[in-house]
PDB file of C-alpha atoms in Angstrom:
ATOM      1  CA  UNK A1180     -43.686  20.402  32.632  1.00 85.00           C
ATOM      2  CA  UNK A1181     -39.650  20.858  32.722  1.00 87.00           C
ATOM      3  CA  UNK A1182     -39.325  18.262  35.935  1.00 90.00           C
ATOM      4  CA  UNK A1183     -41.834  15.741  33.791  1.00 94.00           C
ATOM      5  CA  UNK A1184     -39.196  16.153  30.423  1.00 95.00           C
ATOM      6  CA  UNK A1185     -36.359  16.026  33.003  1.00 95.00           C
ATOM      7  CA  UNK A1186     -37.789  12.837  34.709  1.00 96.00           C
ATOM      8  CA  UNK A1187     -38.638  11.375  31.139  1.00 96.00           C
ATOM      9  CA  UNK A1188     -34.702  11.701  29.792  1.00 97.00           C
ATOM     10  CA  UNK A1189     -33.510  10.233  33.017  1.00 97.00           C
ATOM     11  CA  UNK A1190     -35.716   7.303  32.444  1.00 98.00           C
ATOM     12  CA  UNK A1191     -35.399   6.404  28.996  1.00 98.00           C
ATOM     13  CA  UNK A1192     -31.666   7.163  29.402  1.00 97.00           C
ATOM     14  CA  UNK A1193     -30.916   5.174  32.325  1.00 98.00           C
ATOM     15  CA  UNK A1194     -32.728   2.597  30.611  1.00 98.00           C
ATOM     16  CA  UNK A1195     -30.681   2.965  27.194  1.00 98.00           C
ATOM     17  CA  UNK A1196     -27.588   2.401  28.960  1.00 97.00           C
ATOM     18  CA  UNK A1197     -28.623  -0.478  31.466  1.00 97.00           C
ATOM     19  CA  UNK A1198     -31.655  -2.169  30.719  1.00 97.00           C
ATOM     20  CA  UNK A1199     -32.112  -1.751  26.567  1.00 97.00           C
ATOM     21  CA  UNK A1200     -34.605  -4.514  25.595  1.00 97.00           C
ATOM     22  CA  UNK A1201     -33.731  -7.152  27.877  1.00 97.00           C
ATOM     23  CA  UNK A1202     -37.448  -7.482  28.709  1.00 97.00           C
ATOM     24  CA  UNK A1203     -40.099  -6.598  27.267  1.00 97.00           C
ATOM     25  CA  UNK A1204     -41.140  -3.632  29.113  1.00 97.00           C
ATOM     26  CA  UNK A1205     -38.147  -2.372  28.684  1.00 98.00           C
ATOM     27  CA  UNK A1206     -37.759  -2.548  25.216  1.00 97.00           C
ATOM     28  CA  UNK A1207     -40.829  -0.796  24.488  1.00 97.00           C
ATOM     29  CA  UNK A1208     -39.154   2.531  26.474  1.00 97.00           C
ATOM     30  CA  UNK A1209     -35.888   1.518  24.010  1.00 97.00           C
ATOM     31  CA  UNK A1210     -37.647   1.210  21.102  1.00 96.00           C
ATOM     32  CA  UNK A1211     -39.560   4.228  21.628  1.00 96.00           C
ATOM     33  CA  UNK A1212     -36.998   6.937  23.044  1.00 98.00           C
ATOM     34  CA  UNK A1213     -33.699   5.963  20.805  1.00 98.00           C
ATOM     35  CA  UNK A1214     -30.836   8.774  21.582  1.00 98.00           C
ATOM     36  CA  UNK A1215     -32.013  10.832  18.989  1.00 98.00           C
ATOM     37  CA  UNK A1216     -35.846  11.345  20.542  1.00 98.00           C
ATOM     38  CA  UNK A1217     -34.327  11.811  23.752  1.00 98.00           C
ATOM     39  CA  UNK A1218     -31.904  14.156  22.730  1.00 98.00           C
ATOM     40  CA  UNK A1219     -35.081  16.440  21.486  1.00 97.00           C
ATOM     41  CA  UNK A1220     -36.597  16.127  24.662  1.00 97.00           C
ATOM     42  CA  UNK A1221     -33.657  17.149  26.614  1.00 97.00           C
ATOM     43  CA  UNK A1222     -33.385  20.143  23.934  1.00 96.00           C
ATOM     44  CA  UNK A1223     -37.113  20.682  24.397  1.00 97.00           C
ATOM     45  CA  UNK A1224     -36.649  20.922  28.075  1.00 95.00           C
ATOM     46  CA  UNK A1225     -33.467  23.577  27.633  1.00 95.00           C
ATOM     47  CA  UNK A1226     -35.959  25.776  24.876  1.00 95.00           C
ATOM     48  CA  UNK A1227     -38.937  25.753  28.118  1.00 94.00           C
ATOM     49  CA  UNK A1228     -35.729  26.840  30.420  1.00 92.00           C
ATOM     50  CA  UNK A1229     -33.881  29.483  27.981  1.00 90.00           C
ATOM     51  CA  UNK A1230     -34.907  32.106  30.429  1.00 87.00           C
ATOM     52  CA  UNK A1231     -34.123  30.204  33.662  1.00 89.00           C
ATOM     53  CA  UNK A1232     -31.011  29.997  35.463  1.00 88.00           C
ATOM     54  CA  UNK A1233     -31.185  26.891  34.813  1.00 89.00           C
ATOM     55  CA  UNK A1234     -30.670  26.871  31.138  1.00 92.00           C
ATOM     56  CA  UNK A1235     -26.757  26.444  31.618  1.00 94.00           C
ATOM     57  CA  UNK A1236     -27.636  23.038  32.995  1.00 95.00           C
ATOM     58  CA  UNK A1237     -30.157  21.888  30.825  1.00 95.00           C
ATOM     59  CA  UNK A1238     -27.450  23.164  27.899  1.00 96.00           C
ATOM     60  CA  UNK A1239     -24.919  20.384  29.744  1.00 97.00           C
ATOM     61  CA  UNK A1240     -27.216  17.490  29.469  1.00 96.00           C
ATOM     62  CA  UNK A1241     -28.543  18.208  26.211  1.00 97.00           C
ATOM     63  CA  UNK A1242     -24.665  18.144  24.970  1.00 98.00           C
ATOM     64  CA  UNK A1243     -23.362  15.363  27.096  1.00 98.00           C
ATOM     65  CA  UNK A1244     -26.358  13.706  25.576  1.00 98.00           C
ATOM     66  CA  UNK A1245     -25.286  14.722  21.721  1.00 98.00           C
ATOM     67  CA  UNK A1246     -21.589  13.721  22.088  1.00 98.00           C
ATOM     68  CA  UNK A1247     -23.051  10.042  23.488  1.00 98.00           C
ATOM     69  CA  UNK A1248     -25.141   9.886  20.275  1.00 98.00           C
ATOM     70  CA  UNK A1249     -22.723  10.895  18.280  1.00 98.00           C
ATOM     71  CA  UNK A1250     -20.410   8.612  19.688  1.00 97.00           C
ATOM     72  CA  UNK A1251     -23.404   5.546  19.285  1.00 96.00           C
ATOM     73  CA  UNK A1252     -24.278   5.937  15.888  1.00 98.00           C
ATOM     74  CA  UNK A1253     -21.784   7.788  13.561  1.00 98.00           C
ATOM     75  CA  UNK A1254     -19.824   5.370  12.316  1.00 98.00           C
ATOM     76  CA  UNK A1255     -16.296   6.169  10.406  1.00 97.00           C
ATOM     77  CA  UNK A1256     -14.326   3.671   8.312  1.00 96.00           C
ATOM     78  CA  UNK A1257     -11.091   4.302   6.410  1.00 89.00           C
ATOM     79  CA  UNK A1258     -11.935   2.954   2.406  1.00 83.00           C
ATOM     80  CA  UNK A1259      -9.253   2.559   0.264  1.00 76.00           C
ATOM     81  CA  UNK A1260      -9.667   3.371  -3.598  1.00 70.00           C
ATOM     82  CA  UNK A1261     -10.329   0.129  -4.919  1.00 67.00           C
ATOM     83  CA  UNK A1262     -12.106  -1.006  -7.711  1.00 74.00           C
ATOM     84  CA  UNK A1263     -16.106  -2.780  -7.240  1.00 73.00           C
ATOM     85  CA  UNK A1264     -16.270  -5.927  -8.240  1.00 80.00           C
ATOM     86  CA  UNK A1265     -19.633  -6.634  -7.476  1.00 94.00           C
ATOM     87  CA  UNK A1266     -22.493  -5.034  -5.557  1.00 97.00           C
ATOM     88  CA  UNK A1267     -25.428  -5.998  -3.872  1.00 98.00           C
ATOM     89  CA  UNK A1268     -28.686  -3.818  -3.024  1.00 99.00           C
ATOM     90  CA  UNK A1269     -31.283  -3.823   0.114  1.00 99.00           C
ATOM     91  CA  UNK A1270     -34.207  -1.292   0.338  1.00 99.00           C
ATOM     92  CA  UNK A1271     -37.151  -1.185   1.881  1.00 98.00           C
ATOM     93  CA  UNK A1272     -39.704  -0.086  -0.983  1.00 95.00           C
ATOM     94  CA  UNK A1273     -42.296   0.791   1.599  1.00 93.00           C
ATOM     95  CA  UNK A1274     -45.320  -0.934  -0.376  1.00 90.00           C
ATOM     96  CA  UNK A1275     -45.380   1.628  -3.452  1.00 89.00           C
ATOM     97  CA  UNK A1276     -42.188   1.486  -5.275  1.00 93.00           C
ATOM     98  CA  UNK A1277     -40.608  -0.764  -7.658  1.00 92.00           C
ATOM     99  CA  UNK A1278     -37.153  -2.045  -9.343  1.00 95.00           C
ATOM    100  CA  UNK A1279     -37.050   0.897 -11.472  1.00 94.00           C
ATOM    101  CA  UNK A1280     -37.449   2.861  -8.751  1.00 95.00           C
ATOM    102  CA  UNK A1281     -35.087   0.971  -6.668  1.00 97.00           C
ATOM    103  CA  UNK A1282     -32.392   1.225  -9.966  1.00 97.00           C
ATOM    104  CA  UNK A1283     -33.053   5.179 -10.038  1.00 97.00           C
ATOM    105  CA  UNK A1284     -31.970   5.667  -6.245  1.00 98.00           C
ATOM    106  CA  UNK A1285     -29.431   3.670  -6.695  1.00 97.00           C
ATOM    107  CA  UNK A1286     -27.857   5.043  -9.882  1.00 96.00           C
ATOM    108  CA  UNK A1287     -26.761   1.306 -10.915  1.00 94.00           C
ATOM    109  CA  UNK A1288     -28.286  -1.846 -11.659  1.00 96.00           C
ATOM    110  CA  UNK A1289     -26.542  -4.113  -9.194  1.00 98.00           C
ATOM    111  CA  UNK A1290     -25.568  -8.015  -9.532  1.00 98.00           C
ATOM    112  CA  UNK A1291     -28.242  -8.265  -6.375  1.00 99.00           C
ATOM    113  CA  UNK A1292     -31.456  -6.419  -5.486  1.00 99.00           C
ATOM    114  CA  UNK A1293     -33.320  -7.215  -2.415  1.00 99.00           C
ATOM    115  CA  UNK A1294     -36.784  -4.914  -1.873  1.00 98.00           C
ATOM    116  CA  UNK A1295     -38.939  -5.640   0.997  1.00 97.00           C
ATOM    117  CA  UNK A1296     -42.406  -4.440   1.900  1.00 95.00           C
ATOM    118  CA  UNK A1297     -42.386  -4.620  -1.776  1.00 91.00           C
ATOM    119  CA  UNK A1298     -46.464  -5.503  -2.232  1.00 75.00           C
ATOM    120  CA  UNK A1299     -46.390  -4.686  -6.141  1.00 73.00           C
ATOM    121  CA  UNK A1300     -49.815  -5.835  -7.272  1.00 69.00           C
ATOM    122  CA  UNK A1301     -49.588  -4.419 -10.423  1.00 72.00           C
ATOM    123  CA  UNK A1302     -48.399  -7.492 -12.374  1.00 79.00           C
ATOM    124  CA  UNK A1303     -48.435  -5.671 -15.842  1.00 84.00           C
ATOM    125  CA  UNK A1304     -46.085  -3.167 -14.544  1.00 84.00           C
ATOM    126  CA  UNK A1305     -43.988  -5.839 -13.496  1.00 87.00           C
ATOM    127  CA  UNK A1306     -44.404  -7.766 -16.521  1.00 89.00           C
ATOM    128  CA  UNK A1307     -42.898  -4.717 -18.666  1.00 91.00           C
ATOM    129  CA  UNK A1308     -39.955  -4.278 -15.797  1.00 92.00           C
ATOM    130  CA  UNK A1309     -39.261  -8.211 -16.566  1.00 92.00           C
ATOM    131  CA  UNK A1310     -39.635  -7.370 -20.641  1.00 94.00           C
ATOM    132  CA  UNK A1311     -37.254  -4.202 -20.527  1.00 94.00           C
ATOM    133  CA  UNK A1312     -34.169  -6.207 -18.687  1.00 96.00           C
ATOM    134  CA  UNK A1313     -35.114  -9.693 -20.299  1.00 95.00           C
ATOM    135  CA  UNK A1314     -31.665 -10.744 -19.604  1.00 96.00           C
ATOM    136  CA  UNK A1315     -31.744 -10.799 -16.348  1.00 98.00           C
ATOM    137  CA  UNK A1316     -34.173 -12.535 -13.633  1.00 98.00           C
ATOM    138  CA  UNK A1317     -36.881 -11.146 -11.170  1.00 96.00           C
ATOM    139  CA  UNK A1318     -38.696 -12.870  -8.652  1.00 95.00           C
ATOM    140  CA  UNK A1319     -41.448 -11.476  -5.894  1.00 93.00           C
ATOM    141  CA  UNK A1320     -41.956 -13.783  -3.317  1.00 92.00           C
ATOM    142  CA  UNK A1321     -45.001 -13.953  -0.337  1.00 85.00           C
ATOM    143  CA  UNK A1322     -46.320 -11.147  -2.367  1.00 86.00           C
ATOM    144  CA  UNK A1323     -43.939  -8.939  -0.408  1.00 90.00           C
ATOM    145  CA  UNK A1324     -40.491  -9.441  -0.845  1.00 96.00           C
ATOM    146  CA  UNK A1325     -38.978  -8.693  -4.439  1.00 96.00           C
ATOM    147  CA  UNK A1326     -35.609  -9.985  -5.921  1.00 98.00           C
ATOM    148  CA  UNK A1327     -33.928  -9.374  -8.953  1.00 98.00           C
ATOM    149  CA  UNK A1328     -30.584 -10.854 -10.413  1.00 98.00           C
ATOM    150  CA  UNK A1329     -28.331 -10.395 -13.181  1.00 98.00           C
ATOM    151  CA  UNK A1330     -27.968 -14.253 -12.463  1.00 98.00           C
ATOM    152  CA  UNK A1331     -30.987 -17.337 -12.279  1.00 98.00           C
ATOM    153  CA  UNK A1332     -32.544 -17.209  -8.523  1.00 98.00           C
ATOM    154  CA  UNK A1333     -31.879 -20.656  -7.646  1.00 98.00           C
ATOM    155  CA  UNK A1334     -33.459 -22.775  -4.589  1.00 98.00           C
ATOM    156  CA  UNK A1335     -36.324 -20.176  -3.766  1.00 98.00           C
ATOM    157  CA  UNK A1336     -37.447 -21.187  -0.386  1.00 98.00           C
ATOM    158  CA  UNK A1337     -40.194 -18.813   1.019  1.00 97.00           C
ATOM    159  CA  UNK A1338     -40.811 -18.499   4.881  1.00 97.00           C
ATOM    160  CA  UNK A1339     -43.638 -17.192   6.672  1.00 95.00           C
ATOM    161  CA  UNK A1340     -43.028 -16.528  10.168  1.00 95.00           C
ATOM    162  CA  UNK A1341     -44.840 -15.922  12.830  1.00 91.00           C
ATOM    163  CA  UNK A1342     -46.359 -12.411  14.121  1.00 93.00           C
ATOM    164  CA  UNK A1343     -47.058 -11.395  10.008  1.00 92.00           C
ATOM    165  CA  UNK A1344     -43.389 -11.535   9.585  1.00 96.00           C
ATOM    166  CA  UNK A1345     -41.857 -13.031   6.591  1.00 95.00           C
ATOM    167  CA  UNK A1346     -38.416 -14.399   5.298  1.00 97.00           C
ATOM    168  CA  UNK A1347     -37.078 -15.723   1.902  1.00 98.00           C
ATOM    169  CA  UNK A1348     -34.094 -18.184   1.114  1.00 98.00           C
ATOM    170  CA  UNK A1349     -32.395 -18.216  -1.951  1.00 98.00           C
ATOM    171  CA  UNK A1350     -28.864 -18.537  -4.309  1.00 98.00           C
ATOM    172  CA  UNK A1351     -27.523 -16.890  -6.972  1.00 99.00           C
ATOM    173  CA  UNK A1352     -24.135 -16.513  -8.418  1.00 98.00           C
ATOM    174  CA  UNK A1353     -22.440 -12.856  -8.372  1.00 97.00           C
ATOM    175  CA  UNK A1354     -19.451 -13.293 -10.958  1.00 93.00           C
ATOM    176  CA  UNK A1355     -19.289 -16.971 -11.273  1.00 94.00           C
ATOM    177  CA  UNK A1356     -19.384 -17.523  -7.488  1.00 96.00           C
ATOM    178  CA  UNK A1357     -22.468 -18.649  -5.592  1.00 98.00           C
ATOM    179  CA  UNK A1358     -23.897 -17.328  -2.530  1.00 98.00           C
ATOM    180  CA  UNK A1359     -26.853 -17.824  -0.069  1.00 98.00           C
ATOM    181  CA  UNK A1360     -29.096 -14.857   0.865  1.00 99.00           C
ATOM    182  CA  UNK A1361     -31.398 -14.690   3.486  1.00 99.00           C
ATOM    183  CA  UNK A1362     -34.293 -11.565   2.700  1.00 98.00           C
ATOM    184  CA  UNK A1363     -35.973 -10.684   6.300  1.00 98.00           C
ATOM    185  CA  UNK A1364     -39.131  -8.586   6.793  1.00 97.00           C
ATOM    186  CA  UNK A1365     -40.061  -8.712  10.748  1.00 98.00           C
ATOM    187  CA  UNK A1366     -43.441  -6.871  11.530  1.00 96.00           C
ATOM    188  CA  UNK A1367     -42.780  -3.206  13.061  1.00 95.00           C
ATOM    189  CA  UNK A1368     -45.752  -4.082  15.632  1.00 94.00           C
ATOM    190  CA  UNK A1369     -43.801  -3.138  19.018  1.00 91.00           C
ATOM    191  CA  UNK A1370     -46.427  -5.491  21.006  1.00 92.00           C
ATOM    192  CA  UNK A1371     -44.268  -8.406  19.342  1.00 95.00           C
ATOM    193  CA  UNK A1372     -41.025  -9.092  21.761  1.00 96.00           C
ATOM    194  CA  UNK A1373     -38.192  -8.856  19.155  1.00 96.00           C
ATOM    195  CA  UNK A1374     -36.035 -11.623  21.223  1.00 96.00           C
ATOM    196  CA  UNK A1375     -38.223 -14.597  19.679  1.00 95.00           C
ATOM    197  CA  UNK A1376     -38.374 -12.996  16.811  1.00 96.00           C
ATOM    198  CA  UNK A1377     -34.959 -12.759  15.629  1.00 97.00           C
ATOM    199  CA  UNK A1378     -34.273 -16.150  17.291  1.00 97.00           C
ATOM    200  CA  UNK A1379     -37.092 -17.064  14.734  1.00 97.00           C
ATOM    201  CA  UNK A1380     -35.557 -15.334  11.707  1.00 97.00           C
ATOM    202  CA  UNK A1381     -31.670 -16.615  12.297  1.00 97.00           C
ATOM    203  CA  UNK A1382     -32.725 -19.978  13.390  1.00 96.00           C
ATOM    204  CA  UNK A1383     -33.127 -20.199   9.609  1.00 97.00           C
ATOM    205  CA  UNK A1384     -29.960 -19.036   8.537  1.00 97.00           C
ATOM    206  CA  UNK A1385     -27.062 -21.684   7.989  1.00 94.00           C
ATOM    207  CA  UNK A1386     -23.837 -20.340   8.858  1.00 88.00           C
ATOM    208  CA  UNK A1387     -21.718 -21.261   5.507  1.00 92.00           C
ATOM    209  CA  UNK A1388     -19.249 -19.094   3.247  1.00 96.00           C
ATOM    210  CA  UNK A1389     -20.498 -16.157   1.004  1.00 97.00           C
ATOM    211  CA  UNK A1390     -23.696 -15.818   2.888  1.00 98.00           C
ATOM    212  CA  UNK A1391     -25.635 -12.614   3.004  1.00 99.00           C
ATOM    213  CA  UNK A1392     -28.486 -11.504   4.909  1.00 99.00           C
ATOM    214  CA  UNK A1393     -30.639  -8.485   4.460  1.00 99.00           C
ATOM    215  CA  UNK A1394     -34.085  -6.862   6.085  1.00 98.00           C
ATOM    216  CA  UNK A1395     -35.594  -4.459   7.262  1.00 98.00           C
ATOM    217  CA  UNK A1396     -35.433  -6.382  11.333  1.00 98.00           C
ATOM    218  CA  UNK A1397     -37.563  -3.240  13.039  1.00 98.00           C
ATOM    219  CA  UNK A1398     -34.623  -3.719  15.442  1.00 98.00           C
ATOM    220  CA  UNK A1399     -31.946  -1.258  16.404  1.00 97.00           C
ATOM    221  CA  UNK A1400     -28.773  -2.357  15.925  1.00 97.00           C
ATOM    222  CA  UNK A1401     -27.840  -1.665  19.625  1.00 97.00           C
ATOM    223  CA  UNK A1402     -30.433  -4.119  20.635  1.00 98.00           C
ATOM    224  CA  UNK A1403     -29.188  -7.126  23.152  1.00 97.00           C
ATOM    225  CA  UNK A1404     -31.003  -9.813  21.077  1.00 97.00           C
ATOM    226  CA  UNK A1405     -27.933  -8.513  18.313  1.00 98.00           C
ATOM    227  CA  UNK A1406     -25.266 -10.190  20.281  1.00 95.00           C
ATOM    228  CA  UNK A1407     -25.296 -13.626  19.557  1.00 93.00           C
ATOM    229  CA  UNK A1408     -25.334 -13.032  16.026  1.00 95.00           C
ATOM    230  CA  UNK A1409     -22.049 -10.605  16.011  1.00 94.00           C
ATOM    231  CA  UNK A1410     -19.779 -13.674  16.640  1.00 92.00           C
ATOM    232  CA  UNK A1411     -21.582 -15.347  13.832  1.00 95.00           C
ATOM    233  CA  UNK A1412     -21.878 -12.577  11.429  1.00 98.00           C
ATOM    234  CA  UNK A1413     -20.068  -9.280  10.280  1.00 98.00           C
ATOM    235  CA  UNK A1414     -22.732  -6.363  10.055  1.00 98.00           C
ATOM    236  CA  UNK A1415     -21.723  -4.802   7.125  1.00 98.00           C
ATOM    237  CA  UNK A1416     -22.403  -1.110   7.799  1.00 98.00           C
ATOM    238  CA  UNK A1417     -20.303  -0.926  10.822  1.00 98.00           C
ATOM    239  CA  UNK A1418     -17.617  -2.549   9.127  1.00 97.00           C
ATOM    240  CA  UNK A1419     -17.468  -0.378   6.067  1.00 96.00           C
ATOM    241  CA  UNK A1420     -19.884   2.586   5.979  1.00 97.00           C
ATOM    242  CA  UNK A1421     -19.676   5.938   6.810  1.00 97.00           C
ATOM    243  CA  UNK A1422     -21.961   8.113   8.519  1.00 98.00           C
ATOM    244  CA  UNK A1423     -25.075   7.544  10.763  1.00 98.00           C
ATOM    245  CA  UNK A1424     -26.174   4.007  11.920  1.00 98.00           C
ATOM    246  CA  UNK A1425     -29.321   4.827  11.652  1.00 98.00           C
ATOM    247  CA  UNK A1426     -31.428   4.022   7.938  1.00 98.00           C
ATOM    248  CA  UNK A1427     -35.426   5.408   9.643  1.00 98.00           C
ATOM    249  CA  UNK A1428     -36.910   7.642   9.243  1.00 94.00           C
ATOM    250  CA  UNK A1429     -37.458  10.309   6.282  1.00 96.00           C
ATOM    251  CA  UNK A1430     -34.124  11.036   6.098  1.00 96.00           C
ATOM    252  CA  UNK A1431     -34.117  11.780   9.693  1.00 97.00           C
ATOM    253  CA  UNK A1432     -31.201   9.773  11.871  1.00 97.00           C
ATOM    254  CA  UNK A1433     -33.675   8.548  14.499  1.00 98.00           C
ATOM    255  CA  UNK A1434     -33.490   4.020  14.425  1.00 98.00           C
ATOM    256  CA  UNK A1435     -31.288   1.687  12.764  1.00 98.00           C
ATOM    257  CA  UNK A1436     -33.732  -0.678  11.671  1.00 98.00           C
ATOM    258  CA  UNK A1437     -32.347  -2.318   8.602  1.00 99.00           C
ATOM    259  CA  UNK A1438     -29.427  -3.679   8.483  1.00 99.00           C
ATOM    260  CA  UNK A1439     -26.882  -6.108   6.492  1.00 99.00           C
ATOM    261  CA  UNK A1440     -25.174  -9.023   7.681  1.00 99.00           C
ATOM    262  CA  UNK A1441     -22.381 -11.263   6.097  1.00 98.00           C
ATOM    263  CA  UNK A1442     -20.395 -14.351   6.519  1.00 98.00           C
ATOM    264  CA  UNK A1443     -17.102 -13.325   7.878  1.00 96.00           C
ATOM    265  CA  UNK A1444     -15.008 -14.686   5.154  1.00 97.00           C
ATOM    266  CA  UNK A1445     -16.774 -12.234   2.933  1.00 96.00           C
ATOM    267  CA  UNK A1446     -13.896  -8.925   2.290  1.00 92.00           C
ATOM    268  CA  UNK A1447     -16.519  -5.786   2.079  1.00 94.00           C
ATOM    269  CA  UNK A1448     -14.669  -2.766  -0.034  1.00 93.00           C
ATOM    270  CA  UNK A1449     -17.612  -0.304   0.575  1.00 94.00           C
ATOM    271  CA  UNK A1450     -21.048   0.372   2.371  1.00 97.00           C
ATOM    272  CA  UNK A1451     -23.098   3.314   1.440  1.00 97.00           C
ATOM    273  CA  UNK A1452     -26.499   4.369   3.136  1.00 98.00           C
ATOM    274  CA  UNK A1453     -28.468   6.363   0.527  1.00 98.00           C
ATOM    275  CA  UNK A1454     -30.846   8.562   1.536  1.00 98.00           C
ATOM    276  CA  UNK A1455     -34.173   9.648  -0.096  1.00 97.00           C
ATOM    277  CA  UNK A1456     -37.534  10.740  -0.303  1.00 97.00           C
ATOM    278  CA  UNK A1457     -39.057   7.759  -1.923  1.00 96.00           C
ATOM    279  CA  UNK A1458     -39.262   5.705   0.871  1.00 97.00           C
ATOM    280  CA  UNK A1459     -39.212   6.718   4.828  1.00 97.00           C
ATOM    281  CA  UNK A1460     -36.114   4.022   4.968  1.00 98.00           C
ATOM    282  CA  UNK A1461     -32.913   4.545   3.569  1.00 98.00           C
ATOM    283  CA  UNK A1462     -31.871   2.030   0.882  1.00 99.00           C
ATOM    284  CA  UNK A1463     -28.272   0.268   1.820  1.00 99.00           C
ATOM    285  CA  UNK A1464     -25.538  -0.578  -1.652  1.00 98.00           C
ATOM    286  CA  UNK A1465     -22.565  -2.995  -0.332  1.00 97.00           C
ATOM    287  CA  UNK A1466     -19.833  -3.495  -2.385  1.00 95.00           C
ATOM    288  CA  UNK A1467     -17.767  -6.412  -2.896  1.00 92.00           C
TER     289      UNK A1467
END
């Protein structure tokens, strides 16, 4: 059992650190064994060995393997006091929660409120959501992705992709100035190779000032299919959050799989990662 864990963290971390999802095969093992799962196997393996002589070693790897995580995925920013302007909300509402729900976790009602895997059916509960902020504007698109505004949603532009993935275009002004999001829901089904994919998803996206794009990609950030996208695009926790990469799952550091991405003229003042119990992803507040 202790040479099969052994043999299994060598694998998946060897292919971490060289191979990542460059094919297909590949990225299932990344997809599947992130640092965190492999770091519980390598503890796992050091719990089976406690009595062993070998327990000092399996102690080594097991930290080696920690400090590398650590190193990966928590991310630390220096924010200066500064007054919000404006903010902007992405969550995923994991088919079963709502705006008000989404307003409760975040403790504000934002300029911008992106849910995806929103499948509301209830239309009379969203019909008294609509009636108790009549001022502003909601809009649920493909039946799955739900926006809300303080401004009118302007030039609505739904996309449905292929593998049962879906994306929405759309403006809206955030004080007085306008700006293009891009809503992205890519299906978590790992027998889908995320390379075409994402090629799929950003091949929609035009590269202009005050553009935003948020989703829930089912794609670590890490992945190699990121990389053409960096020199296009800021990604918005790295740049100012604070804390683990990772928003999946429970509360539990274990994949970065939604993420925000912005037009590099845009100045970010602050990137929280909120996590809670109403949804197994955690919901992501930028600041502008």
């Amino acid at each position: 059992m202790s040479r099969l864990l052994s043999l299994l963290v060598l694998i998946s971390l060897v292919n971490y650190i060289v191979f990542k999802d460059v094919i297909y095969l590949s990225s299932l093992i990344f997809y599947v064994f992130p640092l965190p799962v492999i770091l519980g196997v390598s503890f796992l393996n050091l719990m089976l060995n406690i009595k062993t002589k070998k327990k000092v070693f399996y102690a080594f790897i097991s930290i080696l393997i920690l400090v590398f995580w650590m190193y990966k995925s928590y991310i630390v920013n220096h924010i200066e006091d500064v007054n919000v302007e404006s903010e902007v909300v992405y969550w995923n509402a994991a088919k079963k929660r709502s705006f008000i729900d989404a307003f409760a976790v975040s403790e504000t009602i934002p300029d911008v409120l992106v849910l995806v895997e929103y499948d509301q059916t209830d239309k009379q509960l969203l019909n008294k959501i609509k009636s108790k902020f009549a001022k502003y504007h909601f809009k649920v698109i493909h039946g799955k992705i739900g926006v809300f505004s303080k401004c009118r949603i302007r030039n609505i532009v739904p996309i449905k992709m292929g593998n049962n993935s879906f994306m929405v275009k759309f403006k809206t002004k955030i004080k007085n100035k306008e700006f293009s999001f891009y809503a992205i829901d890519i299906t978590a089904n790992i027998k889908f190779f995320r390379k075409h994919m994402l090629e799929e998803a950003f091949g929609y996206v035009i590269t202009t000032k005050n553009t935003i794009i948020v989703g829930d990609f089912n794609t670590p950030y890490e992945s190699l299919h990121f990389e053409m996208y960096r020199q296009r695009f800021k990604h918005a926790f790295t740049e100012k959050g604070n804390g683990f990469l990772e928003t999946w799952m429970w509360n539990l550091p274990i994949l970065s799989l939604d993420h925000v991405w912005v037009s590099k003229d845009l100045k970010l003042r602050m990137v929280n990662k909120i996590n809670t119990w109403e949804s197994d992803h955690a919901m992501l507040k930028i600041q502008l």
